Every structure is written in structure tokens, then in C-alpha cells.
Coordinates of C-alpha atoms in Angstrom, one line a residue:
X1 CA 94.4 80.0 86.4
X2 CA 94.7 80.8 82.6
X3 CA 94.7 84.4 81.5
X4 CA 92.2 83.6 78.7
X5 CA 89.6 82.2 81.1
X6 CA 89.9 85.2 83.5
X7 CA 89.7 87.7 80.6
X8 CA 86.6 86.0 79.1
X9 CA 84.7 86.0 82.4
X10 CA 85.6 89.6 83.2
X11 CA 84.3 90.7 79.8
X12 CA 81.2 88.5 80.2
X13 CA 80.4 90.2 83.5
X14 CA 81.0 93.7 82.0
X15 CA 83.9 94.4 84.3
X16 CA 86.3 95.0 81.4
X17 CA 85.5 96.3 77.9
X18 CA 86.6 94.2 74.9
X19 CA 89.1 96.8 73.9
X20 CA 90.7 96.9 77.4
X21 CA 90.7 93.1 77.7
X22 CA 92.6 92.8 74.4
X23 CA 95.1 95.5 75.4
X24 CA 95.7 93.9 78.8
X25 CA 96.1 90.4 77.3
X26 CA 98.8 91.7 74.8
X27 CA 100.6 93.6 77.5
X28 CA 100.6 90.6 79.9
X29 CA 102.2 88.4 77.2
X30 CA 104.9 91.0 76.4
X31 CA 105.6 91.8 80.1
X32 CA 105.5 88.1 81.1
X33 CA 103.0 88.9 83.8
X34 CA 99.6 87.5 84.6
X35 CA 96.5 89.4 83.5
X36 CA 95.5 89.5 87.2
X37 CA 98.7 91.2 88.2
X38 CA 98.3 93.9 85.6
X39 CA 94.6 94.5 86.7
X40 CA 95.7 94.9 90.3
X41 CA 98.6 97.2 89.4
X42 CA 96.4 99.5 87.4
X43 CA 93.4 99.3 89.7
X44 CA 91.1 98.5 86.7
X45 CA 88.7 96.5 88.9
X46 CA 88.0 96.5 92.6
X47 CA 90.0 93.6 94.2
X48 CA 86.9 92.1 95.7
X49 CA 85.0 92.0 92.4
X50 CA 88.1 90.4 90.8
X51 CA 88.2 87.8 93.6
X52 CA 84.5 86.9 93.1
X53 CA 85.3 86.2 89.4
X54 CA 88.4 84.1 90.3
X55 CA 86.2 82.2 92.8
X56 CA 83.7 81.4 90.1
X57 CA 86.4 80.1 87.7
X58 CA 88.4 78.1 90.3
X59 CA 85.5 76.8 92.3
X60 CA 87.1 78.0 95.6
X61 CA 84.8 80.2 97.8
X62 CA 85.9 83.8 98.4
X63 CA 86.0 85.1 102.0
X64 CA 86.1 88.7 103.2
X65 CA 88.4 88.9 106.2
X66 CA 89.0 91.6 108.8
X67 CA 92.6 90.7 109.5
X68 CA 92.6 92.6 112.8
X69 CA 90.3 90.0 114.3
X70 CA 92.8 87.1 113.7
X71 CA 94.9 86.5 116.8
X72 CA 98.7 86.0 116.9
X73 CA 98.2 82.4 118.1
X74 CA 96.4 81.6 114.8
X75 CA 98.8 83.7 112.7
X76 CA 101.8 81.8 114.0
X77 CA 100.4 78.4 112.9
X78 CA 102.1 78.9 109.5
X79 CA 105.8 79.9 109.3
X80 CA 106.5 83.5 108.1
X81 CA 108.4 82.2 105.0
X82 CA 105.5 80.1 103.9
X83 CA 103.1 83.1 104.2
X84 CA 105.6 85.2 102.3
X85 CA 106.5 82.8 99.5
X86 CA 103.1 81.2 98.9
X87 CA 100.7 84.1 99.6
X88 CA 98.8 82.0 102.2
X89 CA 97.4 83.2 105.5
X90 CA 95.9 81.1 108.4
X91 CA 92.4 82.4 109.2
X92 CA 91.3 80.1 112.1
X93 CA 91.5 76.7 113.6
X94 CA 88.6 74.8 115.0
X95 CA 89.2 71.3 116.3
X96 CA 91.2 69.4 113.7
X97 CA 90.5 71.9 110.9
X98 CA 92.9 74.6 109.9
X99 CA 91.3 77.2 107.6
X100 CA 93.7 79.0 105.3
X101 CA 93.2 81.9 102.9
X102 CA 95.1 81.9 99.6
X103 CA 95.7 84.5 97.0
X104 CA 96.4 81.8 94.4
X105 CA 94.6 78.6 95.5
X106 CA 95.4 77.0 92.1
X107 CA 99.2 77.3 92.8
X108 CA 100.4 73.7 93.0
X109 CA 103.6 74.6 94.9
X110 CA 101.6 76.5 97.5
X111 CA 99.2 73.6 97.9
X112 CA 102.1 71.2 98.6
X113 CA 103.6 73.6 101.2
X114 CA 100.3 73.9 103.0
X115 CA 99.7 70.2 103.0
X116 CA 103.1 69.7 104.6
X117 CA 102.2 72.3 107.3
X118 CA 98.8 70.6 107.9
X119 CA 100.5 67.2 108.2
X120 CA 103.0 68.6 110.7
X121 CA 100.1 70.0 112.8
X122 CA 98.0 66.9 112.3
X123 CA 95.0 68.8 111.1
X124 CA 92.8 68.9 108.0
X125 CA 93.0 71.8 105.6
X126 CA 90.2 74.1 104.5
X127 CA 90.9 76.8 101.8
X128 CA 89.3 80.1 101.0
X129 CA 90.3 82.6 98.3
X130 CA 91.4 86.0 99.7
X131 CA 92.4 89.3 98.3
X132 CA 96.1 90.5 98.1
X133 CA 95.6 93.2 100.7
X134 CA 94.8 90.6 103.4
X135 CA 98.0 88.8 102.6
X136 CA 99.9 92.1 102.8
X137 CA 98.4 92.8 106.2
X138 CA 99.6 89.3 107.4
X139 CA 103.2 90.1 106.3
X140 CA 103.1 93.3 108.2
X141 CA 102.0 91.6 111.4
X142 CA 105.0 89.2 111.1
X143 CA 107.4 92.2 110.8
X144 CA 106.2 95.1 113.0
X145 CA 108.1 98.2 112.0
X146 CA 109.2 99.6 115.4
X147 CA 110.5 96.3 116.7
X148 CA 112.4 95.7 113.5
X149 CA 114.0 99.1 113.7
X150 CA 114.8 98.6 117.4
X151 CA 116.4 95.3 116.6
X152 CA 118.6 96.8 113.9
X153 CA 119.7 99.7 116.2
X154 CA 120.6 97.3 119.0
X155 CA 122.8 95.2 116.7
X156 CA 125.0 98.3 116.2
X157 CA 125.9 98.5 119.9
X158 CA 125.9 102.3 119.9
X159 CA 127.2 104.2 123.0
X160 CA 124.4 106.8 123.8
X161 CA 126.9 108.9 125.8
X162 CA 128.8 109.7 122.6
X163 CA 125.8 111.2 120.9
X164 CA 126.0 115.0 120.5
X165 CA 125.0 117.7 118.1
X166 CA 128.5 119.1 118.1
X167 CA 130.9 116.5 116.7
X168 CA 134.3 116.3 118.3
X169 CA 136.9 115.7 115.6
X170 CA 139.7 113.2 116.3
X171 CA 142.8 113.3 114.2
X172 CA 143.0 109.5 113.8
X173 CA 139.2 109.0 113.6
X174 CA 138.1 105.8 111.7
X175 CA 135.1 105.6 109.4
X176 CA 131.8 106.0 111.2
X177 CA 130.2 103.1 109.4
X178 CA 132.2 99.9 109.2
X179 CA 131.4 97.0 107.0
X180 CA 129.7 95.1 109.9
X181 CA 127.4 98.1 110.4
X182 CA 126.2 98.4 106.8
X183 CA 123.6 95.6 107.1
X184 CA 121.6 97.1 109.9
X185 CA 121.6 100.5 108.1
X186 CA 120.3 98.8 104.9
X187 CA 117.6 97.0 106.9
X188 CA 116.4 100.3 108.6
X189 CA 116.1 102.0 105.2
X190 CA 114.3 98.9 103.7
X191 CA 111.9 98.5 106.6
X192 CA 111.1 102.3 106.6
X193 CA 110.3 102.3 102.9
X194 CA 108.2 99.1 103.2
X195 CA 106.3 100.5 106.2
X196 CA 105.5 103.7 104.4
X197 CA 104.0 101.7 101.5
X198 CA 102.0 99.5 103.9
X199 CA 100.6 102.5 105.7
X200 CA 99.8 104.3 102.4
X201 CA 102.0 107.2 103.4
X202 CA 102.4 109.9 100.7
X203 CA 105.7 111.2 102.2
X204 CA 108.6 110.2 104.5
X205 CA 110.5 112.8 106.5
X206 CA 113.9 111.9 108.0
X207 CA 114.8 114.8 110.2
X208 CA 117.9 115.4 112.5
X209 CA 117.1 116.9 115.9
X210 CA 119.5 118.1 118.6
X211 CA 119.9 114.6 120.2
X212 CA 118.0 112.2 118.0
X213 CA 116.7 111.7 114.5
X214 CA 113.0 111.2 113.8
X215 CA 111.1 109.6 111.0
X216 CA 107.7 110.9 110.2
X217 CA 105.1 109.7 107.7
X218 CA 102.4 111.9 106.1
X219 CA 99.2 109.8 106.1
X220 CA 95.9 111.2 104.8
X221 CA 97.5 114.6 104.8
X222 CA 98.7 114.5 108.4
X223 CA 102.3 114.1 109.6
X224 CA 102.8 111.6 112.4
X225 CA 106.0 110.3 114.0
X226 CA 106.6 106.6 113.4
X227 CA 110.1 106.1 114.7
X228 CA 113.0 107.8 116.6
X229 CA 116.6 106.7 116.0
X230 CA 120.0 107.7 117.5
X231 CA 121.5 110.7 115.9
X232 CA 124.6 108.7 115.0
X233 CA 122.6 106.7 112.5
X234 CA 121.1 109.7 110.8
X235 CA 123.9 110.4 108.3
X236 CA 124.5 106.7 107.4
X237 CA 120.8 106.4 106.6
X238 CA 120.9 109.6 104.5
X239 CA 124.0 108.3 102.7
X240 CA 122.3 105.0 102.0
X241 CA 119.3 106.8 100.4
X242 CA 121.6 109.0 98.4
X243 CA 123.3 105.9 97.0
X244 CA 119.9 104.5 95.9
X245 CA 119.0 107.9 94.4
X246 CA 122.4 108.5 92.6
X247 CA 123.0 111.7 94.6
X248 CA 126.4 113.0 95.7
X249 CA 127.2 111.5 99.1
X250 CA 129.9 114.1 100.0
X251 CA 127.7 117.1 99.1
X252 CA 125.8 118.2 102.2
X253 CA 125.9 122.0 101.8
X254 CA 123.2 122.4 99.1
X255 CA 119.8 120.7 98.4
X256 CA 119.8 117.7 96.0
X257 CA 117.0 116.0 94.1
X258 CA 116.8 112.4 92.9
X259 CA 114.6 109.4 92.5
X260 CA 114.7 105.6 92.5
X261 CA 112.4 102.7 91.9
X262 CA 112.0 99.4 93.7
X263 CA 109.6 96.5 93.8
X264 CA 107.6 96.1 97.0
X265 CA 104.7 93.7 97.5
X266 CA 104.9 92.7 93.9
X267 CA 104.5 96.1 92.4
X268 CA 106.8 98.9 91.2
X269 CA 107.1 101.8 93.7
X270 CA 108.8 105.1 92.8
X271 CA 110.5 107.2 95.5
X272 CA 111.3 110.9 94.8
X273 CA 114.0 112.1 97.1
X274 CA 114.9 115.7 98.1
X275 CA 117.6 116.7 100.6
X276 CA 117.7 120.0 102.6
X277 CA 120.7 121.2 104.6
X278 CA 120.1 122.2 108.3
X279 CA 122.6 123.2 111.1
X280 CA 122.3 119.7 112.6
X281 CA 122.5 117.7 109.4
X282 CA 120.6 117.0 106.2
X283 CA 116.8 116.7 106.3
X284 CA 115.4 114.3 103.7
X285 CA 111.9 114.3 102.3
X286 CA 110.8 111.3 100.2
X287 CA 107.6 111.3 98.1
X288 CA 106.2 107.7 97.9
X289 CA 104.7 107.2 94.5
X290 CA 102.6 104.0 94.8
X291 CA 100.5 103.4 91.7
X292 CA 97.9 101.5 93.8
X293 CA 97.3 104.6 95.9
X294 CA 98.0 107.5 93.4
X295 CA 96.3 106.1 90.3
X296 CA 92.6 106.0 90.7
X297 CA 89.4 106.0 88.6
X298 CA 87.3 109.1 88.5
X299 CA 84.5 107.6 90.7
X300 CA 87.1 106.6 93.3
X301 CA 88.2 110.2 93.5
X302 CA 84.7 111.4 94.3
X303 CA 83.5 112.4 90.9
X304 CA 79.9 111.0 90.8
X305 CA 76.5 111.8 89.4
X306 CA 76.0 115.0 87.4
X307 CA 79.7 116.1 87.8
X308 CA 80.9 112.8 86.3
X309 CA 78.4 113.0 83.4
X310 CA 79.6 116.6 82.6
X311 CA 83.2 115.5 82.6
X312 CA 82.6 112.5 80.4
X313 CA 80.6 114.6 77.9
X314 CA 83.4 117.2 77.8
X315 CA 86.0 114.5 77.3
X316 CA 84.2 113.4 74.0
X317 CA 84.7 116.9 72.5
X318 CA 87.2 116.9 69.6
X319 CA 89.3 119.8 71.0
X320 CA 89.3 122.3 73.9
X321 CA 90.7 122.8 77.3
X322 CA 89.9 121.1 80.7
X323 CA 91.4 123.0 83.6
X324 CA 91.6 121.8 87.2
X325 CA 92.1 124.3 90.0
X326 CA 92.7 124.1 93.7
X327 CA 95.4 124.8 96.3
X328 CA 98.7 122.8 96.6
X329 CA 98.0 119.2 97.8
X330 CA 94.3 119.2 96.8
X331 CA 94.8 116.2 94.4
X332 CA 94.8 118.1 91.1
X333 CA 97.5 115.9 89.5
X334 CA 95.7 112.7 90.6
X335 CA 92.6 113.9 88.8
X336 CA 94.6 114.7 85.7
X337 CA 96.0 111.2 85.7
X338 CA 92.5 109.7 86.1
X339 CA 91.3 111.8 83.1
X340 CA 94.4 110.8 81.0
X341 CA 93.8 107.1 81.7
X342 CA 90.3 107.6 80.3
X343 CA 91.8 108.9 77.0
X344 CA 94.5 106.2 77.1
X345 CA 93.6 104.1 74.0
X346 CA 95.6 102.6 71.1
X347 CA 94.4 105.3 68.6
X348 CA 95.1 108.3 70.9
X349 CA 98.5 110.0 71.1
X350 CA 98.8 111.5 74.6
X351 CA 101.9 113.7 75.4
X352 CA 102.5 115.2 78.8
X353 CA 104.8 117.8 80.2
X354 CA 105.2 117.4 84.0
X355 CA 107.3 118.8 86.8
X356 CA 108.2 116.2 87.8
X357 CA 106.7 113.0 86.3
X358 CA 105.0 111.4 89.3
X359 CA 103.6 108.1 87.9
X360 CA 104.8 106.3 84.8
X361 CA 101.8 105.1 82.8
X362 CA 102.0 102.7 79.9
X363 CA 100.7 104.2 76.7
X364 CA 101.5 107.8 77.7
X365 CA 104.5 109.8 76.4
X366 CA 105.6 111.6 79.5
X367 CA 108.3 114.3 79.6
X368 CA 109.8 116.0 82.6
X369 CA 110.6 119.8 82.2
X370 CA 114.0 121.0 83.3
X371 CA 113.9 124.8 83.7
X372 CA 117.6 124.9 84.7
X373 CA 118.5 124.1 81.0
X374 CA 115.8 126.1 79.4
X375 CA 113.3 123.2 78.9
X376 CA 110.2 124.7 80.7
X377 CA 106.5 124.3 80.1
X378 CA 106.5 127.0 77.4
X379 CA 109.4 125.6 75.4
X380 CA 108.1 122.1 75.9
X381 CA 104.6 123.0 74.6
X382 CA 106.2 124.3 71.4
X383 CA 107.9 121.0 70.9
X384 CA 104.9 118.9 71.8
X385 CA 102.9 120.4 68.9
X386 CA 105.5 118.7 66.6
X387 CA 104.8 115.3 68.1
X388 CA 101.4 114.9 66.4
X389 CA 99.4 114.8 69.7
X390 CA 95.7 114.2 70.2
X391 CA 95.8 115.0 74.0
X392 CA 98.3 117.3 75.7
X393 CA 98.8 117.4 79.4
X394 CA 100.6 120.4 80.9
X395 CA 101.4 120.0 84.6
X396 CA 100.6 123.6 85.5
X397 CA 100.0 126.9 83.8
X398 CA 102.3 129.2 85.7
X399 CA 102.9 132.2 83.4
X400 CA 101.4 134.2 80.5
X401 CA 103.5 132.5 77.8
X402 CA 102.4 128.9 78.9
X403 CA 98.8 130.1 79.1
X404 CA 98.9 131.6 75.6
X405 CA 100.5 128.4 74.1
X406 CA 98.0 126.1 75.9
X407 CA 95.1 128.2 74.5
X408 CA 96.6 128.1 71.0
X409 CA 96.9 124.3 71.3
X410 CA 93.3 124.0 72.3
X411 CA 92.2 126.2 69.4
X412 CA 94.2 124.1 66.8
X413 CA 92.4 120.8 67.4
X414 CA 93.8 119.3 70.6
X415 CA 92.4 118.3 73.9
X416 CA 94.5 120.2 76.5
X417 CA 94.5 119.2 80.2
X418 CA 96.2 121.4 82.8
X419 CA 96.0 122.9 86.3
X420 CA 95.8 126.4 87.6
X421 CA 95.8 128.1 91.1
X422 CA 92.5 129.7 91.9
X423 CA 90.0 129.4 94.7
X424 CA 87.1 128.1 92.7
X425 CA 86.0 127.1 89.2
X426 CA 84.5 130.5 88.4
X427 CA 87.9 132.1 89.2
X428 CA 89.6 130.3 86.2
X429 CA 88.4 132.8 83.6
X430 CA 89.4 136.0 85.4
X431 CA 92.8 134.4 86.2
X432 CA 93.4 133.6 82.5
X433 CA 92.5 137.1 81.5
X434 CA 94.9 138.3 84.3
X435 CA 97.6 136.2 82.6
X436 CA 97.1 138.3 79.4
X437 CA 95.0 135.8 77.5
X438 CA 92.6 137.6 75.1
X439 CA 89.1 137.2 76.4
X440 CA 87.7 136.6 72.9
X441 CA 89.8 133.4 72.6
X442 CA 88.3 131.8 75.8
X443 CA 84.8 130.8 74.5
X444 CA 86.4 128.8 71.7
X445 CA 89.1 127.1 73.7
X446 CA 87.7 126.4 77.2
X447 CA 85.4 123.3 77.7
X448 CA 85.4 122.7 81.4
X449 CA 86.7 124.1 84.7
X450 CA 86.9 121.9 87.8
X451 CA 87.8 123.0 91.4
X452 CA 88.5 120.5 94.1
X453 CA 89.5 120.0 97.8
X454 CA 90.5 116.9 99.7
X455 CA 88.6 115.9 102.9
X456 CA 89.0 112.8 105.2
X457 CA 86.7 109.8 104.5
X458 CA 84.7 108.3 107.4
X459 CA 85.4 104.7 108.3
X460 CA 82.5 102.8 106.8
X461 CA 82.8 100.0 109.4
X462 CA 82.2 102.2 112.6
X463 CA 80.2 105.1 111.2
X464 CA 76.9 105.8 113.0
X465 CA 74.0 108.0 111.9
X466 CA 72.6 110.7 114.1
X467 CA 70.2 113.6 113.8
X468 CA 71.8 116.9 112.7
X469 CA 71.6 119.8 115.1
X470 CA 69.2 122.7 114.3
X471 CA 72.2 124.8 113.1
X472 CA 73.6 122.1 110.8
X473 CA 70.0 121.3 109.6
X474 CA 69.6 124.9 108.5
X475 CA 73.0 125.0 106.7
X476 CA 72.1 121.8 104.8
X477 CA 68.6 123.0 103.9
X478 CA 69.9 126.3 102.7
X479 CA 72.5 124.7 100.4
X480 CA 70.3 122.1 99.0
X481 CA 67.4 124.4 98.3
X482 CA 69.1 126.0 95.2
X483 CA 70.1 122.6 93.6
X484 CA 68.0 120.8 91.0
X485 CA 65.8 117.9 92.3
X486 CA 67.7 115.3 90.1
X487 CA 70.9 116.3 91.9
X488 CA 69.7 116.2 95.5
X489 CA 67.8 112.9 95.0
X490 CA 66.4 111.5 98.2
X491 CA 67.9 114.2 100.4
X492 CA 64.7 116.2 100.9
X493 CA 62.7 117.3 104.0
X494 CA 63.3 119.4 107.0
X495 CA 65.5 117.1 109.1
X496 CA 68.7 115.3 108.1
X497 CA 70.8 112.4 109.3
X498 CA 74.6 113.0 109.5
X499 CA 77.3 110.5 110.3
X500 CA 80.2 110.3 112.7
X501 CA 82.7 107.5 113.4
X502 CA 84.0 106.7 116.9
X503 CA 86.9 104.5 115.7
X504 CA 87.5 100.8 115.4
X505 CA 90.4 98.3 114.7
X506 CA 89.8 98.7 110.9
X507 CA 90.6 102.5 111.1
X508 CA 93.1 102.2 114.0
X509 CA 90.6 104.0 116.2
X510 CA 90.9 107.2 114.1
X511 CA 87.3 107.1 112.7
X512 CA 88.7 108.0 109.2
X513 CA 90.4 106.1 106.4
X514 CA 91.8 107.8 103.4
X515 CA 90.6 110.9 101.6
X516 CA 88.1 111.8 99.0
X517 CA 87.8 115.0 96.8
X518 CA 84.9 117.5 96.8
X519 CA 84.3 118.9 93.3
X520 CA 82.6 121.8 91.5
X521 CA 82.4 121.3 87.8
X522 CA 81.6 124.4 85.6
X523 CA 80.6 123.7 82.0
X524 CA 81.2 126.2 79.3
X525 CA 77.6 126.7 77.9
X526 CA 76.5 129.2 75.2
X527 CA 75.4 131.6 78.0
X528 CA 78.8 131.4 79.6
X529 CA 80.5 132.0 76.3
X530 CA 78.6 135.2 75.9
X531 CA 79.7 136.4 79.4
X532 CA 83.3 135.5 78.6
X533 CA 83.3 137.6 75.5
X534 CA 81.4 140.5 77.1
X535 CA 82.2 140.8 80.8
X536 CA 84.4 138.0 82.2
X537 CA 84.1 138.9 85.9
X538 CA 83.7 136.3 88.7
X539 CA 80.3 137.6 89.9
X540 CA 78.7 137.2 86.4
X541 CA 80.2 133.8 86.0
X542 CA 78.9 132.7 89.4
X543 CA 75.4 133.8 88.5
X544 CA 75.6 131.7 85.3
X545 CA 77.0 128.8 87.4
X546 CA 74.0 128.9 89.7
X547 CA 71.6 129.2 86.7
X548 CA 73.0 125.9 85.2
X549 CA 72.7 124.2 88.6
X550 CA 76.4 123.8 89.3
X551 CA 77.2 122.2 92.7
X552 CA 79.8 124.2 94.5
X553 CA 82.4 122.5 96.8
X554 CA 80.3 122.9 99.9
X555 CA 77.1 121.5 98.3
X556 CA 79.0 118.5 96.9
X557 CA 80.5 117.9 100.3
X558 CA 77.1 118.1 102.0
X559 CA 75.7 115.5 99.6
X560 CA 78.7 113.3 100.4
X561 CA 78.1 113.9 104.2
X562 CA 74.4 112.9 103.9
X563 CA 75.6 109.7 102.2
X564 CA 77.9 108.9 105.1
X565 CA 81.1 109.3 103.1
X566 CA 82.5 112.3 105.0
X567 CA 81.6 114.2 108.2
X568 CA 79.6 117.4 107.8
X569 CA 82.1 119.2 110.2
X570 CA 85.0 118.4 107.9
X571 CA 83.1 119.7 104.9
X572 CA 82.2 123.0 106.6
X573 CA 85.8 123.4 107.8
X574 CA 87.3 122.9 104.3
X575 CA 84.8 124.9 102.2
X576 CA 83.3 128.4 102.2
X577 CA 79.7 129.7 101.6
X578 CA 79.2 130.9 98.1

């Protein structure tokens, strides 16, 4: 499929703007990639919408597939190597017809390979277009993580009786990992990293215990054990990861930090590595930085309706500061990246100061601060102003000096994006005053304050509606009563429907898949400017927030619960009454 045809159709269907289409075409030519690959990498268009456009161009029908419903007998009709190399997945077989899903049905080599398989099986071939995530799920079924790790461990022929937390030193001891043992160690590391990406884990923890080592993944904010390995393998695995990260293998007494990048499932994945010494060996935490998971659009994050309108309006201002607040792990940096991508145009110079740089984004000038050599947020901000920026992103305002410089940058004609630690949007102003920022500077420099929290999303395939209890009904009614009618929409009346999910194969019987953010967005109006100049305390600011109809975190969560996106119990657990 030609890049030109795809781009033209995407623009025609208003899925890409002319400007973005031109930019993507140029970048694809320079990077020697297809336009489709770049769109998938940057999550510019939902993969199903993109597949529908491909289907129209190629004349091949698109099929939505729940891969959990495909049995192993069908999956094994096509060899693993064919599935892997040609991005083709068997869907079903009825009589003498084998139905296959293809990511690239116009690939002539893939067509030839499948014709050969069909000839061997003496069947006819039917083809559908499928999305890449279905092909990834097929690959994972071919290589289950636990069985792969067990196979690698068995190949080492370890003697379990020799495993002990206290190592007995022998004077003529040979190297613990011989050349023949390196391959299984490399495989264990590779399979673990691959599995983490497949499961959309944000972190990998490799931890030595008294008589074993465990591997845990953090998925949707929760840690869960995925594998347990003999303690003898712990140090070789840590050493392998240190080699990949350019860390000192022989230094085990102090923590070390590093990172490495690799290509998995056709996309660049960054891994940020940190070691930590413990009495039984080094613990290692690895942050998985997958752009397909971490880089999202504003609507994907949960910014919708009035909140999204206010943010877009604020982003059009020629200068001023947008501050995002919330506890650690609430998705502040992800929201910053989403806002920066909205600004990311050819005529805009975006410069960021981060600690550390999480995702590398084309078009942005990203810099990592290094406090150990005196290059911190404050000194970096002074240098940034010499780089002729239009948009400045500061990872976090931590001290008075950084706060003063960020305010100064916003006053001198720049858009400034940053984060701050407070409990809600109204707490931003008192916090800045507490950081010795002169209150008379705030009305001219602040544009928007956003607070957020992350909550688990309900599985949309197994969620069911039910009547809310009297207690929950009262909470919902009380919170919606103070919101404008255009915000609450259809959610009126005295009784409400809420949603719960029992679990199904799609969500691995958990009832939840992924997370979404709850937001409160406080706009700096003329009335708020007057309060900032006169009496910038949180109570007065909250009164103004209510006057302008701001949704607080709980109210935004309740609206999302009534839409069946999250459970009401999760919202009430993660938010407080204002």
C-alpha cells in the first residue's frame, strides 16, 4: 500500500490534518518507514479506524477479533515462524476453508507463504485485515512467558541443594557463569522484557529473596509476581542487564542508574534501570517506557467535555503558565507530554527540562537535568531562555528559585508547562505563595491549574449496569446538583445506574483494563485574578472555582462512573468530598 494513497484517504476522512499529513509523509521518507508505522508508533489514530481506511484502499474486509476465543488447534495450523515473519494469524477453519488475518494483506511475500501453507493443508484461503495488536497476541500465545523461563532454567542443570543465601567461598572456585550458560541467561532477560511490554507493565522488579529470586511487574498500578527463579541465576541476570545499561558490573555496594533502548514488536522501547544493594544481593527496578502506552492523546487520558475545551482555549494563549498537580504516580508527566504534542508544530520551538527524559519525541528539544554537576531545573531554566523557546516544559517546580524563574519565563512571553505537588487545583496558588512567589505576579503569569488522579477502567466487554444503592444515589445527586446543566448532560433524575464488571477472558477475569485520569481544571478568570492579588487563600479560591462551575475530582469521577468507564466505588475511594 502506497504512503500517498493512505495519507490522502486519512485527510479525506478528517482523521489527519493537512499539516500533520505533510509532516508524517516527510518524516516517513527520511526515516525509511511507512506512514502507517509512524502513525501506530505515535498513536495519532486509533488502530481500528486506521484499519478501516486500509480496508477501503486495499479492498480487503477488516475483522475485529477477540483472540482469546481462538483455540490452540487453530493457532497451530500456521507455523510460528510464518506468523512472526509475515504478520499473519489463523482465525478459524471450516471445512476446506482456512481463514487468516493479515496485518499487511498486500505483502506479496506474505501471500506466497500463506498459499504454500494452504497447499500443504489442502485447503482454500480466506483473508481478513487485522490490527497489529491481534498479531502481537498471537505471538505471545506461541511463546508463553513462564514456560519459556522454565525451559531456560532447566537447560542450566542447576543443583537446588547448592542454593543458599550465605555463599561458601572455595579457593579454586571457577566462574559462576560459563560460556554455555550465557545463552539461557540472555533468553531469560529477553523474554522478561518482552513479556513486560506485552502485558503493558510500567515497571519490572527483580528481587533477591532468601532462597529464590522473584520477578514482579507493575500493571495498572499494582505489583504482581510473574516468575520465580533460582537464586543462583539472580546475579547473572543482573549482570546481563548491567551490560545492556552500561553500568559497572563489579560495583554492587552502591546504587547505579542507567538506561538502554531496544526494538520490540517493531517499535522502540526504552528501559530505565536502577540498582539497589540489599543484604542478599542487588535489587533492580526497570521502568518500561513504551511510547504506545505512555504517549497518549488528551481524550485518551480522560480529558473530555468542558475540561478539554478549557485546556484547548488556554493552550491558544500567547504566554502564561499551565500547572499540573497531583501525587507521585498520578500521571502528571503523561499529561504534560500530551499537551506538548499538541504544541508540537514546525513553527514552534519547544524546549524541555526533565528528570529524567522519559519519552523521546521527534520535534522536541529535550534535556535531562544533572543536579550532581550543578545542572538543575533552576540553572537549566536560565539557559533555556537563551534558546529562543516558544514553549518551555519544566519537569517539576521543586524550590523557590525554580518557581521564580518559571514565573519570570511566563511573564516574558513564553508558554510554561510544569508540575507541582498539591492536593487539588485550588492549592496551587497558596503553594506558589509559600514558595516565596510574589502574589501580585500570579494573575499575569498563571493561565490554568489542573489536578488529577488515576483510577482503574472497567472492562467494557463484561461491564453490566445496575441500580445504585440509596446511599450511592444520594452521593451522586449531591455532587451533580451544584454542576451546570450543560456539564451533567443526560445525568438527571433521582435514581442512577452504575456499572460493575465481573471479569471475562478479555480482562483476564479482573474486571478492569488499564487506567484513566480524573481531572479538575481551574481557569484563571478575572474574578480569580482579583482574589490572587487580594487574598490568595484556598477557601476563597474554592468559592470562585464553584462559581465558575469547576468540576472537582470526585464530580468528574462520578460522571465517568455514570458513563460506565469506571466504578463508583473506585472514584469514592480515590477522591474526597470538597
